[in-house]
mmCIF file of C-alpha atoms in Angstrom:
data_model
loop_
_atom_site.group_PDB
_atom_site.id
_atom_site.type_symbol
_atom_site.label_atom_id
_atom_site.label_comp_id
_atom_site.label_asym_id
_atom_site.label_seq_id
_atom_site.Cartn_x
_atom_site.Cartn_y
_atom_site.Cartn_z
ATOM 1 C CA MET K 1 0.000 0.000 0.000
ATOM 2 C CA SER K 2 1.490 3.357 -1.001
ATOM 3 C CA ALA K 3 1.678 6.689 0.846
ATOM 4 C CA LEU K 4 -1.666 7.619 -0.752
ATOM 5 C CA ALA K 5 -3.380 5.628 2.005
ATOM 6 C CA SER K 6 -2.929 8.508 4.440
ATOM 7 C CA GLY K 7 -6.381 10.051 4.190
ATOM 8 C CA LEU K 8 -6.608 10.702 0.462
ATOM 9 C CA LEU K 9 -8.030 7.420 -0.778
ATOM 10 C CA GLY K 10 -9.335 4.330 0.937
ATOM 11 C CA SER K 11 -9.151 0.709 -0.115
ATOM 12 C CA LEU K 12 -11.239 -1.503 -2.340
ATOM 13 C CA ASP K 13 -14.092 -3.648 -1.037
ATOM 14 C CA PRO K 14 -13.407 -7.213 -2.212
ATOM 15 C CA THR K 15 -16.935 -8.291 -1.205
ATOM 16 C CA SER K 16 -18.656 -5.676 -3.394
ATOM 17 C CA ASP K 17 -20.261 -6.686 -6.664
ATOM 18 C CA ARG K 18 -19.324 -3.259 -8.068
ATOM 19 C CA ALA K 19 -16.549 -3.468 -10.654
ATOM 20 C CA VAL K 20 -13.097 -2.573 -9.322
ATOM 21 C CA PHE K 21 -12.532 0.263 -11.779
ATOM 22 C CA ARG K 22 -15.866 1.787 -10.746
ATOM 23 C CA GLN K 23 -14.892 1.554 -7.075
ATOM 24 C CA ILE K 24 -11.692 3.436 -7.851
ATOM 25 C CA ALA K 25 -13.642 6.070 -9.773
ATOM 26 C CA ASP K 26 -16.038 6.372 -6.798
ATOM 27 C CA GLN K 27 -13.147 6.987 -4.404
ATOM 28 C CA LEU K 28 -11.519 9.588 -6.629
ATOM 29 C CA ARG K 29 -14.870 11.329 -7.181
ATOM 30 C CA GLU K 30 -15.505 11.458 -3.445
ATOM 31 C CA ALA K 31 -12.023 12.850 -2.819
ATOM 32 C CA ILE K 32 -12.659 15.579 -5.384
ATOM 33 C CA ASP K 33 -16.105 16.380 -3.964
ATOM 34 C CA LYS K 34 -14.704 16.662 -0.437
ATOM 35 C CA GLY K 35 -11.856 18.907 -1.538
ATOM 36 C CA ARG K 36 -9.013 16.468 -0.961
ATOM 37 C CA PHE K 37 -8.045 17.264 -4.531
ATOM 38 C CA ALA K 38 -8.717 20.952 -5.177
ATOM 39 C CA GLU K 39 -9.648 22.549 -8.491
ATOM 40 C CA GLY K 40 -6.654 22.426 -10.793
ATOM 41 C CA ALA K 41 -4.889 19.852 -8.610
ATOM 42 C CA LYS K 42 -3.101 16.939 -10.202
ATOM 43 C CA LEU K 43 -4.473 13.503 -9.356
ATOM 44 C CA PRO K 44 -2.125 10.697 -8.327
ATOM 45 C CA SER K 45 -0.302 9.218 -11.298
ATOM 46 C CA GLU K 46 -1.358 5.966 -12.885
ATOM 47 C CA SER K 47 1.630 4.270 -11.263
ATOM 48 C CA GLU K 48 0.677 5.570 -7.822
ATOM 49 C CA LEU K 49 -2.901 4.392 -8.236
ATOM 50 C CA VAL K 50 -1.766 0.993 -9.518
ATOM 51 C CA GLU K 51 0.426 0.583 -6.427
ATOM 52 C CA HIS K 52 -2.193 1.924 -4.011
ATOM 53 C CA PHE K 53 -5.046 -0.289 -5.182
ATOM 54 C CA SER K 54 -2.905 -3.243 -6.336
ATOM 55 C CA VAL K 55 -4.619 -3.338 -9.717
ATOM 56 C CA SER K 56 -3.561 -3.266 -13.351
ATOM 57 C CA ARG K 57 -2.811 -0.069 -15.228
ATOM 58 C CA MET K 58 -5.768 -0.715 -17.533
ATOM 59 C CA THR K 59 -8.102 -0.843 -14.511
ATOM 60 C CA VAL K 60 -6.816 2.559 -13.383
ATOM 61 C CA ARG K 61 -7.212 4.000 -16.889
ATOM 62 C CA ASN K 62 -10.803 2.766 -17.030
ATOM 63 C CA ALA K 63 -11.498 4.499 -13.701
ATOM 64 C CA LEU K 64 -9.976 7.771 -14.883
ATOM 65 C CA SER K 65 -11.919 7.495 -18.131
ATOM 66 C CA ILE K 66 -15.171 7.528 -16.136
ATOM 67 C CA LEU K 67 -14.186 10.767 -14.392
ATOM 68 C CA GLN K 68 -13.215 12.322 -17.723
ATOM 69 C CA SER K 69 -16.552 11.360 -19.267
ATOM 70 C CA GLU K 70 -18.284 13.054 -16.321
ATOM 71 C CA GLY K 71 -16.299 16.239 -16.912
ATOM 72 C CA LEU K 72 -14.667 16.100 -13.473
ATOM 73 C CA VAL K 73 -11.086 15.813 -14.706
ATOM 74 C CA SER K 74 -9.065 16.515 -17.812
ATOM 75 C CA SER K 75 -5.957 14.810 -19.101
ATOM 76 C CA GLU K 76 -2.937 16.780 -20.297
ATOM 77 C CA HIS K 77 -0.579 14.728 -22.419
ATOM 78 C CA GLY K 78 2.738 14.197 -20.691
ATOM 79 C CA LYS K 79 1.626 16.050 -17.555
ATOM 80 C CA GLY K 80 -1.114 14.020 -15.918
ATOM 81 C CA VAL K 81 -4.773 14.188 -14.983
ATOM 82 C CA PHE K 82 -6.119 17.336 -13.319
ATOM 83 C CA VAL K 83 -9.316 18.329 -11.523
ATOM 84 C CA ARG K 84 -11.369 20.609 -13.740
ATOM 85 C CA PRO K 85 -12.467 23.980 -12.338
ATOM 86 C CA ARG K 86 -16.026 24.234 -11.040
ATOM 87 C CA PRO K 87 -18.430 26.830 -12.500
ATOM 88 C CA PRO K 88 -16.710 30.217 -11.935
ATOM 89 C CA VAL K 89 -19.609 32.471 -12.917
ATOM 90 C CA ARG K 90 -23.037 32.852 -11.352
ATOM 91 C CA ARG K 91 -25.321 34.147 -14.070
ATOM 92 C CA LEU K 92 -28.084 36.167 -12.366
ATOM 93 C CA ALA K 93 -30.724 36.596 -15.051
ATOM 94 C CA SER K 94 -32.750 39.255 -13.249
ATOM 95 C CA ASP K 95 -29.775 41.625 -12.907
ATOM 96 C CA ARG K 96 -27.288 41.084 -15.728
ATOM 97 C CA PHE K 97 -29.143 43.349 -18.197
ATOM 98 C CA ALA K 98 -29.995 46.093 -15.716
ATOM 99 C CA ARG K 99 -29.813 49.558 -17.299
ATOM 100 C CA ARG K 100 -27.445 50.801 -14.614
ATOM 101 C CA HIS K 101 -24.746 48.487 -15.966
ATOM 102 C CA ARG K 102 -25.080 49.925 -19.477
ATOM 103 C CA GLU K 103 -24.966 53.434 -18.047
ATOM 104 C CA GLN K 104 -21.675 52.473 -16.403
ATOM 105 C CA GLY K 105 -20.391 51.307 -19.788
ATOM 106 C CA LYS K 106 -20.460 47.623 -18.869
ATOM 107 C CA SER K 107 -21.858 44.802 -20.977
ATOM 108 C CA ALA K 108 -23.532 41.847 -19.277
ATOM 109 C CA PHE K 109 -20.469 39.642 -19.719
ATOM 110 C CA ILE K 110 -18.190 42.207 -18.068
ATOM 111 C CA VAL K 111 -20.628 42.462 -15.163
ATOM 112 C CA GLU K 112 -20.485 38.692 -14.665
ATOM 113 C CA ALA K 113 -16.701 38.594 -15.002
ATOM 114 C CA ASP K 114 -16.280 41.374 -12.428
ATOM 115 C CA ALA K 115 -18.537 39.534 -9.989
ATOM 116 C CA ALA K 116 -16.479 36.366 -10.457
ATOM 117 C CA GLY K 117 -13.161 38.203 -10.116
ATOM 118 C CA SER K 118 -12.125 37.011 -13.581
ATOM 119 C CA HIS K 119 -10.544 38.676 -16.591
ATOM 120 C CA PRO K 120 -12.959 38.830 -19.564
ATOM 121 C CA GLU K 121 -11.927 38.573 -23.207
ATOM 122 C CA VAL K 122 -13.726 38.354 -26.547
ATOM 123 C CA ASP K 123 -12.249 36.753 -29.657
ATOM 124 C CA ASN K 124 -13.316 35.043 -32.901
ATOM 125 C CA LEU K 125 -15.299 38.202 -33.634
ATOM 126 C CA GLU K 126 -17.185 38.355 -36.938
ATOM 127 C CA VAL K 127 -19.726 40.982 -38.012
ATOM 128 C CA LYS K 128 -21.563 40.611 -41.309
ATOM 129 C CA GLU K 129 -24.882 41.018 -43.088
ATOM 130 C CA GLU K 130 -26.731 37.829 -43.965
ATOM 131 C CA ARG K 131 -30.099 36.253 -44.574
ATOM 132 C CA PRO K 132 -31.646 34.919 -41.360
ATOM 133 C CA THR K 133 -32.805 31.377 -40.779
ATOM 134 C CA PRO K 134 -36.591 30.899 -40.683
ATOM 135 C CA ASP K 135 -36.523 30.729 -36.878
ATOM 136 C CA ILE K 136 -34.526 33.942 -36.442
ATOM 137 C CA SER K 137 -36.617 35.684 -39.082
ATOM 138 C CA ALA K 138 -39.853 34.763 -37.302
ATOM 139 C CA ARG K 139 -38.549 36.029 -33.972
ATOM 140 C CA LEU K 140 -37.507 39.375 -35.481
ATOM 141 C CA GLY K 141 -40.638 40.036 -37.497
ATOM 142 C CA ALA K 142 -39.492 38.585 -40.834
ATOM 143 C CA PRO K 143 -36.689 40.948 -41.931
ATOM 144 C CA ARG K 144 -35.095 40.069 -45.286
ATOM 145 C CA LYS K 145 -31.576 40.518 -43.919
ATOM 146 C CA VAL K 146 -29.961 40.840 -40.516
ATOM 147 C CA LEU K 147 -26.685 41.973 -39.054
ATOM 148 C CA ALA K 148 -25.033 39.002 -37.367
ATOM 149 C CA ARG K 149 -22.412 39.504 -34.654
ATOM 150 C CA ARG K 150 -20.509 36.298 -33.777
ATOM 151 C CA ARG K 151 -18.044 36.146 -30.919
ATOM 152 C CA ARG K 152 -16.490 33.846 -28.343
ATOM 153 C CA TYR K 153 -16.209 34.820 -24.687
ATOM 154 C CA LEU K 154 -13.317 33.808 -22.441
ATOM 155 C CA LEU K 155 -12.692 34.102 -18.703
ATOM 156 C CA ASP K 156 -9.040 34.098 -17.641
ATOM 157 C CA GLY K 157 -8.192 32.690 -21.068
ATOM 158 C CA ARG K 158 -10.710 29.853 -20.881
ATOM 159 C CA PRO K 159 -13.520 29.760 -23.494
ATOM 160 C CA VAL K 160 -16.904 29.710 -21.739
ATOM 161 C CA GLU K 161 -19.492 30.646 -24.357
ATOM 162 C CA PHE K 162 -20.084 31.383 -28.023
ATOM 163 C CA ALA K 163 -22.836 33.775 -29.053
ATOM 164 C CA VAL K 164 -24.423 35.171 -32.210
ATOM 165 C CA SER K 165 -26.571 38.304 -32.038
ATOM 166 C CA TYR K 166 -28.993 38.919 -34.898
ATOM 167 C CA LEU K 167 -30.406 42.427 -35.407
ATOM 168 C CA PRO K 168 -32.757 43.733 -38.110
ATOM 169 C CA LEU K 169 -30.581 45.385 -40.721
ATOM 170 C CA ASP K 170 -32.656 48.574 -40.773
ATOM 171 C CA LEU K 171 -31.725 49.102 -37.111
ATOM 172 C CA ALA K 172 -28.053 48.213 -37.234
ATOM 173 C CA ARG K 173 -26.660 49.166 -40.642
ATOM 174 C CA ASP K 174 -24.356 52.216 -40.620
ATOM 175 C CA THR K 175 -24.425 52.436 -36.827
ATOM 176 C CA PRO K 176 -21.769 51.629 -34.187
ATOM 177 C CA ILE K 177 -23.504 48.251 -33.806
ATOM 178 C CA ALA K 178 -22.021 47.269 -37.169
ATOM 179 C CA GLN K 179 -18.496 47.967 -35.890
ATOM 180 C CA PRO K 180 -16.381 45.235 -34.291
ATOM 181 C CA ASN K 181 -16.347 47.238 -31.047
ATOM 182 C CA PRO K 182 -19.747 48.902 -30.589
ATOM 183 C CA GLY K 183 -18.516 50.927 -27.617
ATOM 184 C CA PRO K 184 -19.142 51.074 -23.853
ATOM 185 C CA GLY K 185 -22.170 49.141 -22.688
ATOM 186 C CA GLY K 186 -22.299 46.998 -25.835
ATOM 187 C CA ILE K 187 -25.019 46.794 -28.468
ATOM 188 C CA TYR K 188 -27.851 47.278 -25.965
ATOM 189 C CA ALA K 189 -26.474 50.669 -25.000
ATOM 190 C CA ARG K 190 -26.262 51.603 -28.701
ATOM 191 C CA LEU K 191 -29.833 50.417 -29.346
ATOM 192 C CA GLU K 192 -31.116 52.643 -26.571
ATOM 193 C CA GLU K 193 -29.145 55.590 -27.932
ATOM 194 C CA LEU K 194 -30.883 54.964 -31.254
ATOM 195 C CA GLY K 195 -34.266 55.314 -29.557
ATOM 196 C CA HIS K 196 -35.014 51.644 -28.913
ATOM 197 C CA THR K 197 -35.350 51.673 -25.133
ATOM 198 C CA LEU K 198 -35.282 48.095 -23.920
ATOM 199 C CA ASP K 199 -38.397 46.893 -22.144
ATOM 200 C CA HIS K 200 -37.947 43.166 -21.503
ATOM 201 C CA PHE K 201 -36.216 39.966 -22.571
ATOM 202 C CA GLU K 202 -37.539 36.492 -23.248
ATOM 203 C CA GLU K 203 -35.176 33.573 -22.766
ATOM 204 C CA GLU K 204 -35.520 29.945 -23.809
ATOM 205 C CA ILE K 205 -32.929 27.553 -22.438
ATOM 206 C CA LYS K 206 -32.184 23.862 -22.680
ATOM 207 C CA ALA K 207 -29.300 21.572 -21.818
ATOM 208 C CA ARG K 208 -27.859 19.210 -24.414
ATOM 209 C CA MET K 209 -24.657 17.560 -25.508
ATOM 210 C CA PRO K 210 -22.440 19.711 -27.743
ATOM 211 C CA SER K 211 -21.771 19.333 -31.437
ATOM 212 C CA PRO K 212 -18.196 18.500 -32.521
ATOM 213 C CA GLN K 213 -17.713 22.142 -33.572
ATOM 214 C CA GLU K 214 -18.892 23.359 -30.163
ATOM 215 C CA VAL K 215 -16.501 20.945 -28.448
ATOM 216 C CA ARG K 216 -13.621 22.480 -30.405
ATOM 217 C CA THR K 217 -14.746 26.092 -29.973
ATOM 218 C CA LEU K 218 -15.285 25.830 -26.218
ATOM 219 C CA ARG K 219 -12.497 23.262 -25.643
ATOM 220 C CA LEU K 220 -14.897 21.010 -23.792
ATOM 221 C CA ALA K 221 -13.829 17.869 -21.998
ATOM 222 C CA ALA K 222 -15.562 14.613 -22.804
ATOM 223 C CA GLY K 223 -18.975 14.355 -21.199
ATOM 224 C CA VAL K 224 -19.455 18.080 -20.540
ATOM 225 C CA PRO K 225 -22.862 19.323 -21.774
ATOM 226 C CA VAL K 226 -23.785 22.817 -22.865
ATOM 227 C CA PHE K 227 -26.577 25.251 -22.123
ATOM 228 C CA HIS K 228 -28.254 26.462 -25.319
ATOM 229 C CA LEU K 229 -29.976 29.771 -24.695
ATOM 230 C CA VAL K 230 -31.967 31.881 -27.147
ATOM 231 C CA ARG K 231 -32.782 35.382 -25.897
ATOM 232 C CA THR K 232 -35.047 37.911 -27.615
ATOM 233 C CA ALA K 233 -34.847 41.599 -26.648
ATOM 234 C CA PHE K 234 -37.930 43.807 -27.000
ATOM 235 C CA ASP K 235 -38.132 47.587 -26.919
ATOM 236 C CA THR K 236 -40.877 49.605 -25.233
ATOM 237 C CA LYS K 237 -42.915 49.602 -28.452
ATOM 238 C CA GLY K 238 -43.000 45.803 -28.446
ATOM 239 C CA ARG K 239 -40.581 45.363 -31.324
ATOM 240 C CA ALA K 240 -38.054 42.525 -31.215
ATOM 241 C CA VAL K 241 -34.744 44.314 -31.733
ATOM 242 C CA GLU K 242 -32.267 41.460 -31.213
ATOM 243 C CA VAL K 243 -32.096 37.696 -30.958
ATOM 244 C CA CYS K 244 -29.017 36.250 -29.274
ATOM 245 C CA ASP K 245 -28.255 32.563 -29.798
ATOM 246 C CA THR K 246 -25.760 31.445 -27.148
ATOM 247 C CA VAL K 247 -24.035 28.174 -26.327
ATOM 248 C CA MET K 248 -22.412 28.045 -22.881
ATOM 249 C CA ALA K 249 -20.151 25.433 -21.329
ATOM 250 C CA ALA K 250 -22.220 23.913 -18.528
ATOM 251 C CA ASP K 251 -19.128 23.581 -16.329
ATOM 252 C CA ALA K 252 -18.483 27.325 -16.557
ATOM 253 C CA TYR K 253 -21.811 28.708 -15.343
ATOM 254 C CA VAL K 254 -24.329 28.447 -12.557
ATOM 255 C CA LEU K 255 -27.622 29.763 -13.940
ATOM 256 C CA ASN K 256 -29.612 31.636 -11.321
ATOM 257 C CA TYR K 257 -33.117 32.747 -12.293
ATOM 258 C CA GLN K 258 -34.956 34.798 -9.709
ATOM 259 C CA LEU K 259 -38.719 34.544 -10.046
ATOM 260 C CA PRO K 260 -41.323 36.882 -8.544
ATOM 261 C CA ALA K 261 -43.234 35.636 -5.514
ATOM 262 C CA THR K 262 -46.627 36.149 -7.225
#
């Protein structure tokens, strides 16, 4: 029995009908949940686990594969297996689009990053005119063309979401919204400056497994799902002025929706 026996991991139960590799995965999962291995910490090496549990290397690899499929750990070639960070951002739906943030020159993503104590970045930015899909067209009142703004969001260098905003072309063409950087407060601040005071948002959200492209874009570990959120912004005249189609890494966010008491 190796030095790992000192409080980090226990021993196998030879009387259990649960497969040995699953028992090992259970013990590692429990150690992670209880903080014995902190976020970003390196797990014991395969050799250490083989010695500790007196099992084959393949048994250990099968156990680690379970944790990877659950999104709890990630493997770095030549370095080892590490505990993945837990959701760093609490997304408070009732506050993130508050007008006071726009008046302070902050977009919703910057507000969330500040609250999490993280450094926000945006890359993979693309702004272009295009024909909308039938779904986007229906949500925006059937415009012939839209301005699409695609971008990826990162926190402390880690990709956490990819979003596309669609705006009716008659609202966005030849305005700061059509520029790569629309200015302080983001596109919602510019819409309000153009006379489209925001009244409310409607959000539809579901959880699903990611597409191969989403796995690459968000650098997702095996087994990590995504939140797919479609948000429609309405002005005070009832017009839909933007639809934002967003895919978020489920291990990067805690979604917090505050509902009225009545």
